Coordinates of C-alpha atoms in Angstrom, one line a residue:
X1 CA -7.2 -4.2 -25.0
X2 CA -8.0 -4.6 -21.0
X3 CA -11.5 -5.7 -21.0
X4 CA -13.6 -3.9 -18.3
X5 CA -15.2 -6.5 -15.5
X6 CA -17.9 -4.5 -14.7
X7 CA -18.7 -5.0 -18.3
X8 CA -21.6 -2.4 -18.8
X9 CA -23.3 -3.9 -21.2
X10 CA -26.6 -1.7 -21.9
X11 CA -30.1 -3.7 -22.8
X12 CA -33.8 -2.0 -23.1
X13 CA -35.8 -5.4 -22.6
X14 CA -34.4 -5.4 -18.9
X15 CA -33.7 -1.4 -18.3
X16 CA -35.6 -1.5 -15.0
X17 CA -37.5 1.6 -17.0
X18 CA -38.3 5.1 -14.4
X19 CA -36.7 2.9 -10.7
X20 CA -34.2 5.4 -9.3
X21 CA -32.1 2.8 -6.6
X22 CA -31.6 5.3 -4.2
X23 CA -29.4 4.0 -0.9
X24 CA -31.8 6.2 1.6
X25 CA -34.9 3.9 2.8
X26 CA -37.6 4.4 0.2
X27 CA -41.4 5.2 1.9
X28 CA -43.6 3.5 3.9
X29 CA -46.4 2.3 0.8
X30 CA -43.3 2.7 -2.2
X31 CA -43.2 -0.7 -4.1
X32 CA -40.5 -2.4 -4.5
X33 CA -39.7 -4.8 -8.1
X34 CA -37.3 -7.1 -6.0
X35 CA -38.4 -9.3 -3.3
X36 CA -35.1 -8.7 -0.5
X37 CA -34.6 -11.4 0.4
X38 CA -34.2 -15.1 -1.8
X39 CA -33.6 -19.1 -0.3
X40 CA -31.1 -19.9 -3.4
X41 CA -32.4 -22.6 -3.4
X42 CA -35.9 -21.6 -3.9
X43 CA -34.0 -20.6 -7.6
X44 CA -32.1 -23.6 -8.9
X45 CA -34.2 -24.4 -12.2
X46 CA -35.8 -20.9 -12.3
X47 CA -33.2 -18.2 -12.0
X48 CA -30.7 -20.1 -10.9
X49 CA -28.3 -23.5 -12.2
X50 CA -26.8 -25.2 -9.1
X51 CA -22.9 -26.6 -10.5
X52 CA -21.8 -29.6 -8.3
X53 CA -18.8 -30.5 -7.3
X54 CA -17.6 -34.6 -7.7
X55 CA -16.5 -36.3 -4.2
X56 CA -16.8 -35.7 -0.6
X57 CA -14.9 -33.6 0.5
X58 CA -13.7 -31.5 -2.7
X59 CA -14.8 -28.6 -1.4
X60 CA -15.5 -27.2 -5.3
X61 CA -16.7 -23.9 -4.8
X62 CA -14.1 -22.5 -2.3
X63 CA -12.8 -20.1 -5.0
X64 CA -16.1 -19.1 -8.4
X65 CA -15.4 -16.4 -10.9
X66 CA -16.0 -15.1 -13.7
X67 CA -12.5 -15.8 -17.0
X68 CA -13.8 -14.0 -19.8
X69 CA -14.3 -16.0 -23.2
X70 CA -11.4 -18.0 -23.5
X71 CA -12.3 -20.3 -25.7
X72 CA -13.2 -17.8 -28.4
X73 CA -16.7 -18.2 -29.2
X74 CA -18.1 -15.0 -27.4
X75 CA -19.3 -15.2 -25.2
X76 CA -18.4 -15.4 -21.1
X77 CA -16.9 -18.5 -18.9
X78 CA -17.0 -18.7 -15.3
X79 CA -14.1 -20.5 -13.0
X80 CA -15.3 -23.5 -10.5
X81 CA -12.1 -23.8 -8.2
X82 CA -12.3 -27.6 -5.8
X83 CA -8.8 -27.6 -4.1
X84 CA -9.9 -30.6 -2.0
X85 CA -10.4 -32.6 -4.8
X86 CA -7.9 -35.9 -5.4
X87 CA -7.0 -36.3 -9.4
X88 CA -2.9 -36.8 -8.1
X89 CA -2.5 -37.5 -4.6
X90 CA -4.4 -36.3 -1.6
X91 CA -4.8 -32.5 -1.9
X92 CA -3.7 -31.9 -5.1
X93 CA -6.7 -30.1 -6.3
X94 CA -9.0 -29.4 -9.6
X95 CA -10.5 -26.3 -11.0
X96 CA -13.9 -26.3 -13.7
X97 CA -13.4 -24.6 -16.8
X98 CA -17.9 -23.6 -17.4
X99 CA -18.0 -22.7 -21.4
X100 CA -20.9 -20.4 -21.4
X101 CA -23.7 -21.0 -23.7
X102 CA -27.4 -19.4 -25.2
X103 CA -29.5 -21.9 -25.1
X104 CA -28.9 -23.8 -21.6
X105 CA -31.7 -24.7 -19.8
X106 CA -30.5 -27.5 -17.0
X107 CA -31.4 -26.5 -13.9
X108 CA -27.6 -28.9 -12.1
X109 CA -24.3 -29.7 -13.9
X110 CA -22.8 -31.6 -12.7
X111 CA -19.6 -30.8 -13.0
X112 CA -17.3 -34.3 -13.4
X113 CA -19.5 -33.9 -16.7
X114 CA -17.1 -30.9 -18.2
X115 CA -15.7 -32.8 -21.9
X116 CA -14.4 -31.3 -23.6
X117 CA -17.3 -29.0 -26.2
X118 CA -19.0 -28.3 -22.7
X119 CA -15.5 -27.3 -20.9
X120 CA -13.2 -28.8 -18.6
X121 CA -11.7 -29.6 -15.8
X122 CA -7.7 -28.9 -14.7
X123 CA -6.0 -30.9 -12.4
X124 CA -3.0 -30.3 -9.5
X125 CA -0.2 -32.4 -9.9
X126 CA 0.7 -34.0 -6.6
X127 CA -0.1 -33.9 -3.9
X128 CA -0.9 -31.3 -1.9
X129 CA -0.5 -29.1 -4.3
X130 CA -4.5 -27.8 -3.1
X131 CA -4.4 -25.4 -6.9
X132 CA -7.7 -24.0 -6.5
X133 CA -7.4 -21.5 -3.5
X134 CA -7.6 -18.7 -5.1
X135 CA -8.5 -18.1 -8.5
X136 CA -9.1 -14.1 -11.2
X137 CA -9.9 -14.6 -14.7
X138 CA -6.0 -13.0 -16.1
X139 CA -7.4 -10.6 -18.4
X140 CA -5.1 -11.4 -22.0
X141 CA -2.2 -11.9 -20.4
X142 CA -0.4 -13.2 -23.8
X143 CA -2.4 -10.1 -26.6
X144 CA -4.2 -13.0 -28.8
X145 CA -7.2 -11.7 -28.6
X146 CA -8.5 -14.0 -25.6
X147 CA -8.7 -13.9 -22.2
X148 CA -7.8 -15.9 -20.0
X149 CA -6.8 -17.7 -15.7
X150 CA -5.1 -17.6 -13.3
X151 CA -4.9 -20.0 -10.8
X152 CA -3.6 -19.4 -7.4
X153 CA -2.2 -23.0 -5.0
X154 CA -1.0 -22.4 -1.4
X155 CA 1.3 -25.8 -1.3
X156 CA 0.2 -28.4 2.2
X157 CA 3.8 -29.9 1.1
X158 CA 4.2 -29.7 -2.3
X159 CA 6.0 -26.4 -4.5
X160 CA 4.7 -23.1 -4.9
X161 CA 3.6 -22.6 -7.9
X162 CA 0.8 -19.5 -9.3
X163 CA -0.5 -21.4 -12.8
X164 CA -1.7 -19.4 -16.3
X165 CA -3.4 -21.6 -18.7
X166 CA -4.0 -19.5 -21.5
X167 CA -7.5 -18.6 -23.6
X168 CA -7.5 -20.3 -26.7
X169 CA -10.1 -20.9 -29.8
X170 CA -8.7 -24.4 -30.9
X171 CA -10.6 -27.1 -28.8
X172 CA -9.4 -27.7 -25.1
X173 CA -8.8 -30.9 -23.8
X174 CA -11.3 -33.3 -21.5
X175 CA -8.5 -33.2 -18.5
X176 CA -5.4 -30.7 -18.6
X177 CA -2.5 -31.6 -16.1
X178 CA -0.9 -28.4 -15.1
X179 CA 2.1 -30.2 -15.8
X180 CA 1.8 -30.0 -18.9
X181 CA 2.1 -26.0 -19.1
X182 CA 4.9 -25.4 -21.3
X183 CA 4.1 -21.8 -22.2
X184 CA 3.3 -22.1 -25.5
X185 CA -0.1 -22.6 -23.4
X186 CA 0.3 -21.0 -20.6
X187 CA 2.4 -21.3 -18.0
X188 CA 3.5 -21.1 -14.1
X189 CA 4.4 -18.9 -11.6
X190 CA 7.1 -19.9 -9.0
X191 CA 6.6 -18.2 -5.0
X192 CA 4.9 -18.5 -2.6
X193 CA 1.5 -16.8 -3.3
X194 CA -1.5 -16.2 -0.8
X195 CA -4.3 -14.8 -3.6
X196 CA -4.3 -14.4 -7.2
X197 CA -5.5 -11.4 -9.3
X198 CA -6.0 -10.0 -12.2
X199 CA -3.7 -6.4 -13.0
X200 CA -5.5 -4.7 -15.6
X201 CA -3.2 -2.9 -17.9
X202 CA -0.7 -1.0 -15.1
X203 CA 1.9 0.2 -17.6
X204 CA -0.6 0.4 -21.0
X205 CA 1.6 -2.1 -23.0
X206 CA -2.7 -3.1 -24.0
X207 CA -0.9 -6.7 -22.2
X208 CA -2.7 -7.8 -19.0
X209 CA -0.9 -8.0 -16.4
X210 CA -1.5 -10.2 -13.3
X211 CA -1.1 -9.7 -9.2
X212 CA 0.4 -11.8 -6.7
X213 CA -0.1 -11.3 -2.8
X214 CA 2.3 -13.7 -1.0
X215 CA 3.0 -14.9 2.3
X216 CA 6.6 -15.5 2.2
X217 CA 8.5 -11.7 3.6
X218 CA 11.6 -11.8 1.7
X219 CA 12.4 -8.1 2.1
X220 CA 12.5 -8.3 5.4
X221 CA 13.9 -11.6 7.0
X222 CA 12.3 -10.6 10.9
X223 CA 8.8 -11.9 9.0
X224 CA 7.2 -8.6 9.9
X225 CA 6.3 -7.7 6.6
X226 CA 5.0 -9.2 3.6
X227 CA 5.9 -8.9 -0.3
X228 CA 2.9 -8.7 -3.3
X229 CA 4.7 -8.8 -7.1
X230 CA 3.3 -7.8 -9.9
X231 CA 3.7 -9.8 -13.3
X232 CA 3.4 -7.8 -17.0
X233 CA 2.1 -9.6 -19.3
X234 CA 4.1 -10.8 -22.8
X235 CA 3.6 -12.6 -25.4
X236 CA 3.7 -15.7 -26.9
X237 CA 5.0 -18.6 -26.2
X238 CA 6.2 -17.4 -23.0
X239 CA 9.0 -19.0 -20.4
X240 CA 7.2 -22.6 -19.0
X241 CA 8.0 -20.6 -15.8
X242 CA 8.6 -17.0 -14.0
X243 CA 10.4 -16.6 -10.5
X244 CA 9.1 -13.8 -8.9
X245 CA 12.2 -12.9 -7.2
X246 CA 13.7 -12.4 -10.8
X247 CA 11.5 -10.1 -11.3
X248 CA 13.6 -6.2 -12.1
X249 CA 11.2 -3.9 -13.6
X250 CA 10.6 -4.6 -16.9
X251 CA 8.8 -8.8 -16.3
X252 CA 7.1 -6.9 -13.2
X253 CA 7.7 -6.1 -10.0
X254 CA 8.0 -6.6 -6.2
X255 CA 5.8 -3.7 -3.9
X256 CA 7.0 -4.6 0.6
X257 CA 4.2 -3.8 3.0
X258 CA 5.7 -0.7 5.7
X259 CA 7.8 -1.4 8.6
X260 CA 5.4 -2.3 11.3
X261 CA 6.7 -3.4 14.9
X262 CA 4.6 -5.6 14.8
X263 CA 4.4 -8.9 11.6
X264 CA 1.6 -7.9 9.1
X265 CA -0.3 -9.3 6.4
X266 CA 0.2 -7.3 3.9
X267 CA -0.9 -8.6 0.2
X268 CA -3.7 -11.3 2.0
X269 CA -5.7 -10.1 0.4
X270 CA -4.8 -8.1 -3.7
X271 CA -7.4 -7.0 -6.8
X272 CA -7.2 -4.4 -10.5
X273 CA -9.2 -1.3 -8.9
X274 CA -10.1 -0.3 -12.3
X275 CA -9.0 3.0 -13.2
X276 CA -10.0 4.6 -10.3
X277 CA -7.6 8.8 -11.3
X278 CA -9.4 8.5 -14.6
X279 CA -5.7 8.7 -16.4
X280 CA -6.5 5.7 -18.6
X281 CA -4.2 2.5 -16.9
X282 CA -5.7 0.6 -14.3
X283 CA -5.1 0.4 -11.1
X284 CA -4.4 -1.6 -8.1
X285 CA -5.4 -2.1 -4.3
X286 CA -3.6 -3.9 -1.8
X287 CA -4.8 -4.8 2.2
X288 CA -2.4 -4.5 5.4
X289 CA -5.4 -6.0 7.9
X290 CA -1.9 -5.2 10.4
X291 CA -0.8 -2.2 9.6
X292 CA 0.1 0.2 12.1
X293 CA -1.0 3.9 11.0
X294 CA -4.3 4.8 13.5
X295 CA -3.6 1.7 16.8
X296 CA -2.6 -1.4 16.9
X297 CA -3.8 -3.4 13.4
X298 CA -5.9 -0.8 12.2
X299 CA -5.3 -2.0 9.4
X300 CA -4.6 0.1 5.6
X301 CA -5.6 -0.4 2.0
X302 CA -3.4 0.6 -0.7
X303 CA -3.8 2.1 -3.8
X304 CA -1.5 2.3 -5.9
X305 CA -2.3 4.2 -9.6
X306 CA -0.6 2.7 -13.8
X307 CA 1.2 4.1 -15.8
X308 CA 3.0 4.1 -18.6
X309 CA 6.8 3.3 -16.5
X310 CA 9.9 2.7 -16.0
X311 CA 8.9 0.1 -12.9
X312 CA 11.3 0.1 -10.9
X313 CA 12.2 -3.2 -9.2
X314 CA 10.7 -2.2 -5.9
X315 CA 8.2 0.3 -5.6
X316 CA 8.1 1.8 -2.4
X317 CA 4.1 2.2 -0.7
X318 CA 5.9 4.7 0.7
X319 CA 6.1 7.3 -1.6
X320 CA 2.6 7.3 -2.2
X321 CA 1.2 10.9 -2.7
X322 CA -1.4 11.4 -4.0
X323 CA 0.2 11.7 -7.6
X324 CA 1.6 7.9 -7.1
X325 CA -1.4 6.3 -5.0
X326 CA -2.6 6.4 -1.2
X327 CA -3.7 4.9 1.5
X328 CA -7.0 4.3 3.3
X329 CA -6.9 3.5 7.6
X330 CA -9.0 1.8 9.5
X331 CA -10.7 3.9 12.4
X332 CA -8.6 2.9 15.9
X333 CA -7.0 0.1 17.2
X334 CA -7.7 -3.1 16.3
X335 CA -10.2 -2.3 13.2
X336 CA -8.1 -4.5 10.6
X337 CA -8.8 -2.8 7.8
X338 CA -8.3 -4.2 4.4
X339 CA -8.7 -8.1 5.6
X340 CA -10.7 -7.5 2.3
X341 CA -9.8 -5.6 -0.7
X342 CA -11.8 -5.4 -4.7
X343 CA -12.4 -2.9 -7.7
X344 CA -15.8 -2.2 -7.5
X345 CA -16.9 -1.2 -10.9
X346 CA -18.2 1.8 -11.5
X347 CA -20.6 1.6 -9.2
X348 CA -22.2 5.4 -9.6
X349 CA -21.8 5.9 -13.5
X350 CA -18.6 8.6 -13.1
X351 CA -16.8 6.6 -16.1
X352 CA -14.1 5.7 -12.6
X353 CA -13.3 2.7 -11.1
X354 CA -14.3 2.4 -7.7
X355 CA -13.0 0.5 -5.1
X356 CA -13.9 -2.0 -1.9
X357 CA -11.7 -1.9 1.4
X358 CA -14.1 -3.9 4.5
X359 CA -12.5 -6.0 7.6
X360 CA -14.4 -9.6 8.2
X361 CA -12.3 -9.9 12.2
X362 CA -12.4 -6.5 13.6
X363 CA -12.3 -6.6 17.3
X364 CA -14.8 -6.5 19.8
X365 CA -16.9 -2.9 19.7
X366 CA -15.1 -1.8 16.6
X367 CA -16.7 -0.6 13.6
X368 CA -17.1 -3.6 10.9
X369 CA -18.3 -3.3 7.9
X370 CA -17.5 -2.2 3.1
X371 CA -15.8 1.2 3.1
X372 CA -16.8 1.6 -1.4
X373 CA -14.8 4.9 -2.0
X374 CA -15.7 6.8 -5.8
X375 CA -13.1 7.5 -8.2
X376 CA -11.5 10.1 -8.7
X377 CA -9.3 12.2 -11.5
X378 CA -8.0 14.5 -8.7
X379 CA -5.7 13.1 -5.4
X380 CA -4.2 15.4 -3.5
X381 CA -2.2 13.4 -0.9
X382 CA -1.3 10.3 -0.1
X383 CA -4.2 9.9 2.6
X384 CA -8.1 9.3 2.2
X385 CA -9.9 8.8 5.1
X386 CA -12.5 6.9 6.0
X387 CA -14.7 10.6 7.5
X388 CA -15.0 12.0 4.3
X389 CA -16.9 9.2 2.6
X390 CA -19.9 11.9 3.3
X391 CA -22.2 10.3 0.3
X392 CA -20.2 12.1 -2.0
X393 CA -17.3 10.5 -2.0
X394 CA -18.4 7.4 -0.7
X395 CA -20.4 5.5 1.5
X396 CA -20.6 2.6 4.1
X397 CA -22.1 -0.6 4.1
X398 CA -22.9 -1.6 8.0
X399 CA -22.5 -5.9 8.0
X400 CA -19.7 -8.8 8.7
X401 CA -18.8 -9.7 5.5
X402 CA -16.7 -12.8 4.7
X403 CA -15.8 -11.7 1.0
X404 CA -16.3 -9.1 -1.6
X405 CA -16.2 -8.5 -5.2
X406 CA -17.9 -6.7 -8.0
X407 CA -21.0 -8.5 -9.3
X408 CA -19.9 -6.9 -13.2
X409 CA -24.0 -5.7 -14.5
X410 CA -27.2 -8.0 -12.7
X411 CA -30.3 -6.1 -14.6
X412 CA -28.4 -3.6 -17.1
X413 CA -28.7 -0.2 -16.1
X414 CA -25.1 -0.2 -16.6
X415 CA -24.2 -0.1 -13.5
X416 CA -21.7 -1.5 -11.6
X417 CA -22.9 -3.1 -8.2
X418 CA -21.8 -5.5 -5.6
X419 CA -22.3 -8.3 -4.1
X420 CA -20.9 -8.7 -0.1
X421 CA -21.3 -11.7 1.7
X422 CA -21.1 -13.1 5.1
X423 CA -21.1 -17.0 5.4
X424 CA -21.8 -16.8 9.3
X425 CA -24.5 -15.4 8.8
X426 CA -27.4 -18.5 10.2
X427 CA -31.1 -17.4 7.8
X428 CA -32.1 -20.8 7.2
X429 CA -29.7 -22.2 11.0
X430 CA -26.2 -22.9 12.0
X431 CA -23.6 -21.7 8.9
X432 CA -26.2 -21.3 5.7
X433 CA -24.1 -17.5 5.4
X434 CA -26.5 -15.3 3.5
X435 CA -24.9 -13.0 -0.3
X436 CA -26.2 -9.1 0.0
X437 CA -25.3 -7.8 -3.3
X438 CA -26.4 -3.4 -4.1
X439 CA -26.9 -2.7 -7.1
X440 CA -24.8 0.5 -7.9
X441 CA -26.7 4.2 -8.7
X442 CA -25.7 7.7 -9.9
X443 CA -28.6 9.4 -7.1
X444 CA -26.4 10.6 -3.9
X445 CA -26.2 8.3 -1.2
X446 CA -26.3 8.3 2.6
X447 CA -23.2 8.0 4.5
X448 CA -24.3 4.7 5.6
X449 CA -25.9 1.4 3.9
X450 CA -27.6 -0.5 6.3
X451 CA -28.6 -4.4 5.0
X452 CA -32.0 -4.2 6.5
X453 CA -32.4 -1.4 4.1
X454 CA -32.0 -3.6 1.4
X455 CA -35.2 -3.3 -0.4
X456 CA -35.6 -5.3 -3.7
X457 CA -35.0 -2.2 -5.4
X458 CA -31.4 -0.7 -3.8
X459 CA -30.4 -4.0 -3.4
X460 CA -31.9 -8.1 -2.1
X461 CA -30.2 -10.9 -0.6
X462 CA -29.6 -14.6 -1.3
X463 CA -29.7 -17.0 1.6
X464 CA -28.1 -20.1 2.1
X465 CA -28.3 -24.0 3.8
X466 CA -28.4 -25.0 6.3
X467 CA -24.4 -25.6 7.4
X468 CA -23.4 -25.1 3.7
X469 CA -21.6 -22.0 4.0
X470 CA -22.8 -20.2 1.0
X471 CA -20.9 -16.9 0.3
X472 CA -17.1 -18.9 0.7
X473 CA -17.3 -17.1 -1.8
X474 CA -19.0 -14.9 -4.9
X475 CA -18.3 -13.1 -8.1
X476 CA -19.4 -12.0 -11.6
X477 CA -19.9 -14.0 -14.3
X478 CA -19.5 -12.2 -16.6
X479 CA -22.5 -12.6 -19.3
X480 CA -23.0 -16.2 -19.0
X481 CA -25.6 -16.7 -20.9
X482 CA -25.0 -13.8 -24.2
X483 CA -28.2 -12.3 -23.2
X484 CA -26.0 -8.6 -22.5
X485 CA -26.9 -8.9 -19.0
X486 CA -24.5 -10.2 -15.7
X487 CA -24.9 -13.5 -13.6
X488 CA -23.4 -14.2 -10.9
X489 CA -21.8 -16.2 -9.0
X490 CA -21.8 -18.0 -5.4
X491 CA -19.8 -20.5 -3.8
X492 CA -20.9 -22.5 -0.8
X493 CA -18.4 -25.3 -0.2
X494 CA -20.2 -27.3 2.4
X495 CA -22.9 -28.0 0.3
X496 CA -24.3 -32.0 -0.1
X497 CA -26.6 -31.0 -2.2
X498 CA -26.6 -33.9 -4.5
X499 CA -27.0 -36.3 -1.6
X500 CA -23.0 -36.6 -1.3
X501 CA -21.2 -35.4 2.1
X502 CA -20.1 -31.7 1.0
X503 CA -18.5 -31.6 -2.2
X504 CA -19.4 -28.4 -2.5
X505 CA -21.3 -26.2 -5.3
X506 CA -21.6 -22.3 -7.4
X507 CA -25.0 -21.2 -7.0
X508 CA -25.4 -19.4 -10.9
X509 CA -27.8 -16.7 -10.5
X510 CA -29.2 -15.3 -13.5
X511 CA -28.5 -12.0 -13.8
X512 CA -32.7 -11.0 -15.6
X513 CA -34.7 -9.0 -14.3
X514 CA -37.6 -9.7 -15.1
X515 CA -36.6 -13.3 -12.1
X516 CA -36.9 -10.9 -9.3
X517 CA -40.3 -10.1 -10.1
X518 CA -43.7 -11.7 -9.1
X519 CA -42.6 -15.3 -8.6
X520 CA -40.4 -14.8 -5.8
X521 CA -42.8 -12.1 -4.0

């Protein structure tokens, strides 16, 4: 069965007894349990571990992700991408799998020390492959009860592939080349991609599916609209290669962007959406920041509901009428809504999956922010208006963001939390970057949450160092240390903290609530 990425687990030891998480401004003098702002560097060895890249220019941390339990030991693992690494030539790229462990006390970990027992490295096979530009957990694609992972590549001058690596309970080598994937240990997907993500189990067959956003407008030779793909999970051994253009409805299907007057960007951002409408099937969300529904480049996001099938080889978004899915449109021209999309876990605790939609480059004077849309069992229209998000149906997090994701459950209250980042923020100088955590709540919301209102009770901010692009990518880390509370990953692609220029790093912030108390107040 598909696993819930939100990992909403309960642990009384770390519960915030009596804490009411309210997004309204708290009365003056109200004591907070979390400091509102923390420098990431201050947490290393005392609430966080820094995982360091290897070589100059590796860009380690460009993408980070939880991947579930890939080695079957009962503890969640993580994946960190270094697309600038050169194991097989210029920009061939590497990705690092780090196994979770219950006894870790290290302040830092050099990723070149992974030896197969504590994790392993996945290498590109040729120059310019740039693997790791996009990564994610894949769920259990082959139905063997162990989680898998997916790695995207945006090749500079190499063949276009996505790679799926199967999890297993037998040992992994210290280094695994994607050239070794033969259908028994994983496979490759041929076709140019922009973003790869887990798709959950959208057809209810108990195999998790894969979601691929493509840059190639295969359905429209004019190049005015692009394409995304769903690849259905299936038992292994499988074919060593799947070709996206061969998807026929039985093994997956294609979703085309709607025709527009100008080139759009449909499929540049894709994500699972959890079970938004509560029908037992996982759903999908797609961003199209170039859509023109309410004005030039106003942008849109599309939620497509899963079902038992059958599926046609091609899905038209114009058929979304509320029963099959819906669309959220940007408020005005040049809003570019849909530049960022993600599932949001179950943020408000109603048992339904929520989603978050944002823009990272709205035009001057245009509204910026991330819109959280709460799941609902009945969707009566093919569109949900942003003006409906009155606090009861969702809300706006007002700010500029370059990355958004679900954070899992960081404080053990069984509610999904959110993580949003802005690499252009300047808390510690140029391009230091900030990451914002908004804690889930089942109380009443206001329509708008200002970042300045994060006060330690409803969320907090993590700041990077000068010119390190902290928050390049953000993700839950799952329950990496097996204590029942999720951890947080923050990618820092230009970090030189280990003395190697721009080798990059990822910070894993442990999700024990006590971490944010007296030591950092």
